[in-house]
Short mmCIF file of C-alpha atoms in Angstrom, two decimals:
data_model
loop_
_atom_site.label_atom_id
_atom_site.label_comp_id
_atom_site.label_asym_id
_atom_site.label_seq_id
_atom_site.Cartn_x
_atom_site.Cartn_y
_atom_site.Cartn_z
CA MET A 1204 48.55 6.09 -31.26
CA MET A 1205 48.68 2.01 -30.64
CA LEU A 1206 44.75 1.91 -30.55
CA ARG A 1207 44.22 4.10 -34.20
CA ASN A 1208 47.28 2.19 -35.61
CA ILE A 1209 44.49 -0.83 -34.90
CA LEU A 1210 41.05 0.75 -36.24
CA LEU A 1211 43.88 2.10 -39.30
CA ILE A 1212 44.46 -1.49 -39.80
CA ALA A 1213 40.84 -2.98 -39.43
CA ILE A 1214 39.67 -0.48 -42.00
CA VAL A 1215 42.07 -1.25 -44.67
CA TRP A 1216 41.94 -5.31 -44.34
CA ALA A 1217 38.14 -4.48 -44.56
CA ALA A 1218 38.02 -2.64 -47.32
CA ASN A 1219 41.00 -5.22 -49.10
CA ALA A 1220 38.56 -7.71 -48.17
CA ARG A 1221 36.15 -6.54 -49.86
CA GLY A 1222 37.96 -6.14 -52.98
CA GLN A 1223 39.27 -9.75 -52.83
CA GLY A 1224 35.45 -10.65 -52.41
CA TYR A 1225 36.03 -12.27 -48.71
CA THR A 1226 32.84 -12.91 -46.76
CA LEU A 1227 32.84 -10.37 -43.29
CA ALA A 1228 31.74 -12.75 -40.52
CA PRO A 1229 27.64 -11.47 -39.42
CA ALA A 1230 26.91 -8.61 -36.30
CA GLN A 1231 26.18 -10.77 -33.53
CA VAL A 1232 22.26 -11.11 -33.48
CA ASN A 1233 20.84 -11.58 -29.82
CA THR A 1234 18.96 -14.51 -29.47
CA THR A 1235 15.58 -14.88 -28.14
CA VAL A 1236 14.36 -16.62 -25.20
CA LYS A 1237 10.64 -16.30 -24.82
CA TRP A 1238 8.43 -17.41 -21.93
CA SER A 1239 5.63 -19.90 -22.39
CA VAL A 1240 3.45 -22.00 -20.34
CA GLY A 1241 5.28 -25.72 -19.53
CA ASP A 1242 8.48 -24.05 -21.03
CA PRO A 1243 11.27 -25.93 -19.06
CA GLN A 1244 13.28 -22.20 -18.93
CA SER A 1245 10.05 -20.96 -17.26
CA ASP A 1246 8.42 -20.63 -14.37
CA GLN A 1247 5.75 -17.77 -12.59
CA VAL A 1248 5.58 -17.05 -9.09
CA LEU A 1249 2.43 -14.51 -7.07
CA ARG A 1250 4.19 -11.35 -5.67
CA GLY A 1251 1.39 -8.96 -3.55
CA GLY A 1252 -1.12 -10.57 -5.53
CA LEU A 1253 0.35 -9.79 -9.29
CA PRO A 1254 2.19 -12.64 -11.23
CA VAL A 1255 5.92 -12.22 -11.43
CA ARG A 1256 7.28 -14.67 -14.90
CA ILE A 1257 10.49 -16.02 -14.50
CA LEU A 1258 12.62 -16.74 -17.38
CA VAL A 1259 16.32 -18.66 -17.20
CA LYS A 1260 19.11 -19.29 -19.50
CA ASP A 1261 22.53 -19.78 -19.51
CA GLY A 1262 22.67 -18.52 -16.14
CA VAL A 1263 21.20 -15.87 -16.44
CA ALA A 1264 17.48 -15.12 -14.91
CA VAL A 1265 15.12 -12.58 -15.73
CA SER A 1266 11.36 -11.61 -13.33
CA ALA A 1267 9.16 -9.21 -14.71
CA SER A 1268 5.64 -8.09 -13.79
CA LEU A 1269 3.95 -5.33 -15.52
CA ALA A 1270 1.67 -2.78 -12.81
CA ARG A 1271 0.17 0.82 -13.33
CA ASN A 1272 -1.61 3.87 -11.17
CA ASP A 1273 -2.67 6.88 -11.99
CA ASP A 1274 0.44 8.26 -12.46
CA VAL A 1275 2.58 6.13 -14.25
CA LEU A 1276 3.05 2.72 -15.77
CA TRP A 1277 6.43 0.46 -14.80
CA ALA A 1278 7.84 -3.37 -15.20
CA ASN A 1279 9.12 -4.48 -12.30
CA VAL A 1280 12.38 -6.05 -13.14
CA THR A 1281 14.82 -8.45 -11.85
CA VAL A 1282 18.14 -9.63 -13.00
CA THR A 1283 20.55 -12.83 -11.72
CA ASN A 1284 23.95 -13.47 -13.11
CA ARG A 1285 24.92 -16.92 -13.09
CA SER A 1286 26.31 -16.69 -15.69
CA GLY A 1287 30.14 -16.26 -14.75
CA LYS A 1288 30.90 -13.87 -16.97
CA ARG A 1289 29.61 -9.39 -16.65
CA PHE A 1290 27.11 -7.96 -18.47
CA ASP A 1291 25.43 -4.29 -18.37
CA VAL A 1292 21.85 -3.96 -17.74
CA ASP A 1293 20.66 -0.83 -19.29
CA PRO A 1294 16.73 -0.20 -18.53
CA SER A 1295 16.85 2.26 -21.60
CA GLN A 1296 17.45 -0.69 -24.18
CA PHE A 1297 14.31 -2.51 -22.67
CA THR A 1298 11.47 -2.41 -25.08
CA LEU A 1299 7.36 -2.40 -24.62
CA THR A 1300 5.09 -3.39 -26.68
CA GLU A 1301 1.22 -2.95 -26.51
CA VAL A 1302 -0.54 -6.29 -28.06
CA SER A 1303 -4.64 -5.31 -26.60
CA PRO A 1304 -6.20 -3.37 -27.09
CA ARG A 1305 -4.48 -1.57 -30.13
CA GLN A 1306 -0.66 -2.48 -30.97
CA LYS A 1307 2.07 0.25 -30.46
CA GLU A 1308 5.38 0.62 -28.98
CA VAL A 1309 5.16 2.07 -25.29
CA LEU A 1310 7.98 4.74 -24.86
CA TYR A 1311 10.80 4.09 -22.32
CA GLU A 1312 11.00 6.84 -20.08
CA SER A 1313 13.23 7.99 -17.50
CA PRO A 1314 13.33 8.04 -14.28
CA ASP A 1315 13.93 12.27 -13.80
CA LYS A 1316 11.80 12.30 -17.11
CA VAL A 1317 8.13 10.69 -14.91
CA VAL A 1318 9.47 13.27 -12.05
CA LYS A 1319 9.44 16.24 -14.00
CA PHE A 1320 5.90 15.47 -15.31
CA ILE A 1321 4.10 14.57 -11.84
CA LYS A 1322 5.33 17.21 -10.33
CA ARG A 1323 4.26 19.67 -13.43
CA ARG A 1324 1.08 18.43 -12.96
CA ALA A 1325 1.08 19.22 -9.40
CA ASP A 1326 2.14 23.03 -10.57
CA TRP A 1327 -0.92 23.32 -12.81
CA ALA A 1328 -3.61 21.76 -10.03
CA ASN A 1329 -1.76 24.45 -8.25
CA ALA A 1330 -2.16 27.39 -10.94
CA PHE A 1331 -5.56 26.72 -11.85
CA SER A 1332 -6.63 26.10 -7.75
CA GLY A 1333 -5.09 29.67 -7.27
CA ILE A 1334 -6.64 31.43 -10.32
CA ALA A 1335 -10.28 29.88 -9.00
CA ALA A 1336 -9.66 31.05 -5.57
CA ASP A 1337 -9.12 34.63 -6.73
CA MET A 1338 -12.06 34.57 -8.53
CA SER A 1339 -14.03 34.03 -5.78
CA ARG A 1340 -15.59 36.95 -4.54
CA ASP A 1341 -18.06 36.86 -1.56
CA LYS A 1342 -21.15 39.06 -1.37
CA THR A 1343 -22.79 40.94 1.50
CA THR A 1344 -25.28 43.08 1.27
CA THR A 1345 -25.43 46.09 3.78
CA ASP A 1346 -27.88 49.20 4.44
CA ALA A 1347 -26.19 52.86 4.82
CA GLU A 1348 -27.36 56.06 5.95
CA ILE A 1349 -26.49 58.95 3.50
CA ASN A 1350 -27.36 62.48 4.72
CA THR A 1351 -28.95 64.49 1.80
CA LYS A 1352 -30.39 68.10 1.73
CA ARG A 1353 -33.35 68.01 -0.90
CA GLN A 1354 -34.76 65.29 -3.35
CA SER A 1355 -31.59 64.63 -5.45
CA THR A 1356 -29.90 61.45 -6.39
CA THR A 1357 -27.02 61.32 -4.56
CA ASP A 1358 -23.45 58.68 -5.00
CA PHE A 1359 -21.52 57.74 -2.12
CA ASP A 1360 -18.20 55.64 -1.05
CA LEU A 1361 -18.29 54.75 2.25
CA GLU A 1362 -16.23 52.00 4.35
CA THR A 1363 -17.89 49.55 6.36
CA ARG A 1364 -17.12 47.49 9.88
CA PRO A 1365 -15.62 45.14 10.96
CA HIS A 1366 -13.89 44.90 7.49
CA ARG A 1367 -13.66 48.18 6.24
CA TYR A 1368 -14.29 47.22 2.86
CA SER A 1369 -14.68 49.70 0.80
CA VAL A 1370 -18.87 50.32 -1.08
CA SER A 1371 -20.55 52.75 -3.36
CA GLY A 1372 -23.78 53.29 -4.33
CA THR A 1373 -26.27 55.82 -5.49
CA ALA A 1374 -29.18 56.96 -3.07
CA ARG A 1375 -32.21 58.32 -3.77
CA SER A 1376 -33.58 61.51 -1.30
CA ASN A 1377 -37.17 62.58 -1.15
CA GLY A 1378 -35.96 65.81 0.73
CA SER A 1379 -35.03 63.99 4.68
CA GLU A 1380 -32.15 64.36 5.43
CA ARG A 1381 -30.74 61.13 6.14
CA THR A 1382 -31.69 58.19 3.41
CA THR A 1383 -31.74 54.79 3.91
CA ALA A 1384 -29.74 52.40 0.71
CA THR A 1385 -28.86 49.18 0.57
CA VAL A 1386 -25.25 48.26 -0.87
CA THR A 1387 -24.54 45.07 -2.12
CA THR A 1388 -20.56 44.50 -1.04
CA ASP A 1389 -18.10 42.71 -3.62
CA SER A 1390 -15.57 41.39 -1.86
CA PRO A 1391 -12.41 38.49 -2.05
CA ASP A 1392 -13.94 35.26 -0.76
CA TYR A 1393 -10.80 34.89 1.72
CA GLN A 1394 -12.33 31.35 3.48
CA ALA A 1395 -11.81 30.12 -0.84
CA ARG A 1396 -8.52 31.64 -0.60
CA MET A 1397 -6.96 29.62 2.89
CA GLU A 1398 -8.52 26.52 1.06
CA SER A 1399 -6.69 27.28 -2.05
CA ALA A 1400 -3.38 27.57 0.09
CA ARG A 1401 -4.06 24.11 1.97
CA THR A 1402 -4.94 22.21 -1.80
CA ILE A 1403 -1.74 23.58 -2.94
CA GLU A 1404 0.20 22.58 0.44
CA ARG A 1405 -0.92 18.95 -0.06
CA ASN A 1406 -0.39 18.83 -4.01
CA THR A 1407 3.33 19.96 -3.27
CA ALA A 1408 3.78 17.38 -0.55
CA ALA A 1409 2.15 14.74 -2.72
CA ALA A 1410 4.43 15.28 -5.62
CA GLU A 1411 7.45 15.35 -3.00
CA SER A 1412 6.45 12.01 -2.43
CA LYS A 1413 5.99 10.26 -5.43
CA SER A 1414 9.14 11.85 -6.95
CA ALA A 1415 11.65 10.53 -3.77
CA ASP A 1416 9.43 6.71 -4.01
CA ILE A 1417 9.79 6.72 -8.19
CA LEU A 1418 13.91 7.83 -8.02
CA LYS A 1419 14.11 5.16 -4.81
CA ARG A 1420 12.59 2.68 -6.81
CA ALA A 1421 14.06 2.89 -10.12
CA LEU A 1422 16.58 0.68 -11.97
CA LEU A 1423 18.93 2.60 -12.75
CA ALA A 1424 21.95 0.98 -15.68
CA ASN A 1425 24.28 -0.91 -14.46
CA THR A 1426 27.36 -3.50 -14.85
CA LEU A 1427 26.54 -6.15 -13.11
CA MET A 1428 29.05 -8.57 -12.24
CA PRO A 1429 29.31 -12.91 -11.58
CA GLY A 1430 26.74 -13.57 -8.38
CA GLU A 1431 25.26 -10.37 -8.00
CA ASP A 1432 21.63 -9.63 -9.12
CA ILE A 1433 19.83 -6.16 -9.41
CA GLY A 1434 16.13 -5.41 -9.32
CA GLY A 1435 13.86 -2.14 -9.70
CA ALA A 1436 10.96 -0.38 -11.49
CA VAL A 1437 11.46 0.45 -15.22
CA PHE A 1438 9.14 3.41 -16.52
CA PHE A 1439 7.22 3.83 -20.12
CA GLU A 1440 4.70 6.52 -21.22
CA ARG A 1441 1.39 6.16 -18.95
CA ASP A 1442 -1.20 4.13 -21.25
CA LYS A 1443 -4.29 3.79 -19.48
CA LYS A 1444 -6.44 1.59 -21.10
CA LEU A 1445 -3.33 -0.84 -22.11
CA ARG A 1446 -4.46 -4.76 -21.04
CA GLU A 1447 -1.66 -7.07 -22.83
CA ALA A 1448 1.50 -6.38 -23.95
CA VAL A 1449 5.44 -7.73 -24.58
CA LEU A 1450 8.14 -6.86 -22.23
CA ARG A 1451 11.31 -6.87 -23.75
CA VAL A 1452 14.72 -7.05 -21.70
CA PRO A 1453 17.67 -7.75 -23.54
CA VAL A 1454 21.03 -8.22 -21.37
CA ALA A 1455 24.36 -10.65 -21.78
CA GLY A 1456 23.68 -11.84 -25.41
CA LEU A 1457 19.60 -12.59 -25.20
CA VAL A 1458 16.45 -11.25 -25.01
CA PHE A 1459 14.35 -12.52 -22.11
CA GLU A 1460 10.61 -11.73 -23.89
CA PHE A 1461 7.52 -11.93 -21.53
CA PRO A 1462 3.86 -11.83 -22.18
CA VAL A 1463 2.58 -9.25 -19.94
CA SER A 1464 -1.16 -8.04 -18.67
CA ILE A 1465 -2.89 -5.63 -16.32
CA GLU A 1466 -6.23 -6.36 -15.03
CA PRO A 1467 -8.64 -3.56 -15.67
#
């Protein structure tokens, strides 16, 4: 009830202020801090061969680098809080803007969405592997003897050994009691099916391993208390052509802006 009364008072005051020509205070706008070479707030180090850029402002330090593999595009981000106040870190608010070879916004993707994509792609690969194996046929040629009584054309249906494949054909006789017919047997390719089963098993295991790694590395939304730090991977939609981009990390009322790049 008290909260409701406060909100009502605020609404009434705002309406009166507009009616009387009072100027309302503008909404707070985040200050942008840009990384640049030679700037005292900017630094760069190498981690695993990748350049990691660092920005420090008002007791808040943010580091960032960009990476990509065949599955995902992600930014490695670390936030350190020495500001003496708490603030939220929300990866879904991070933005990535591609500037080369084209200009566009690269959308944020949650870890769960990335995992679904990886598993769905594995499912499609498994389905195609199974279909190809089912369509693969093993053809063999067999000589079969058919009993005949006179000059005639005889249709027959036999079972061959050792696999007991069903074979059928037409034997033409010139009156002899036994006629040899050459028959082509079309049967499932069991070797192809076994190879497909092994491929599906490998695909599924790889997808599970990648998914577990993504969930383990992902940077999740957190409230960062004074003296704490947090880090992890922030995922974006796949872009195989991206070379240069700008990553923006809004935290603690600031926007830390980094030019980042990926080697071709």
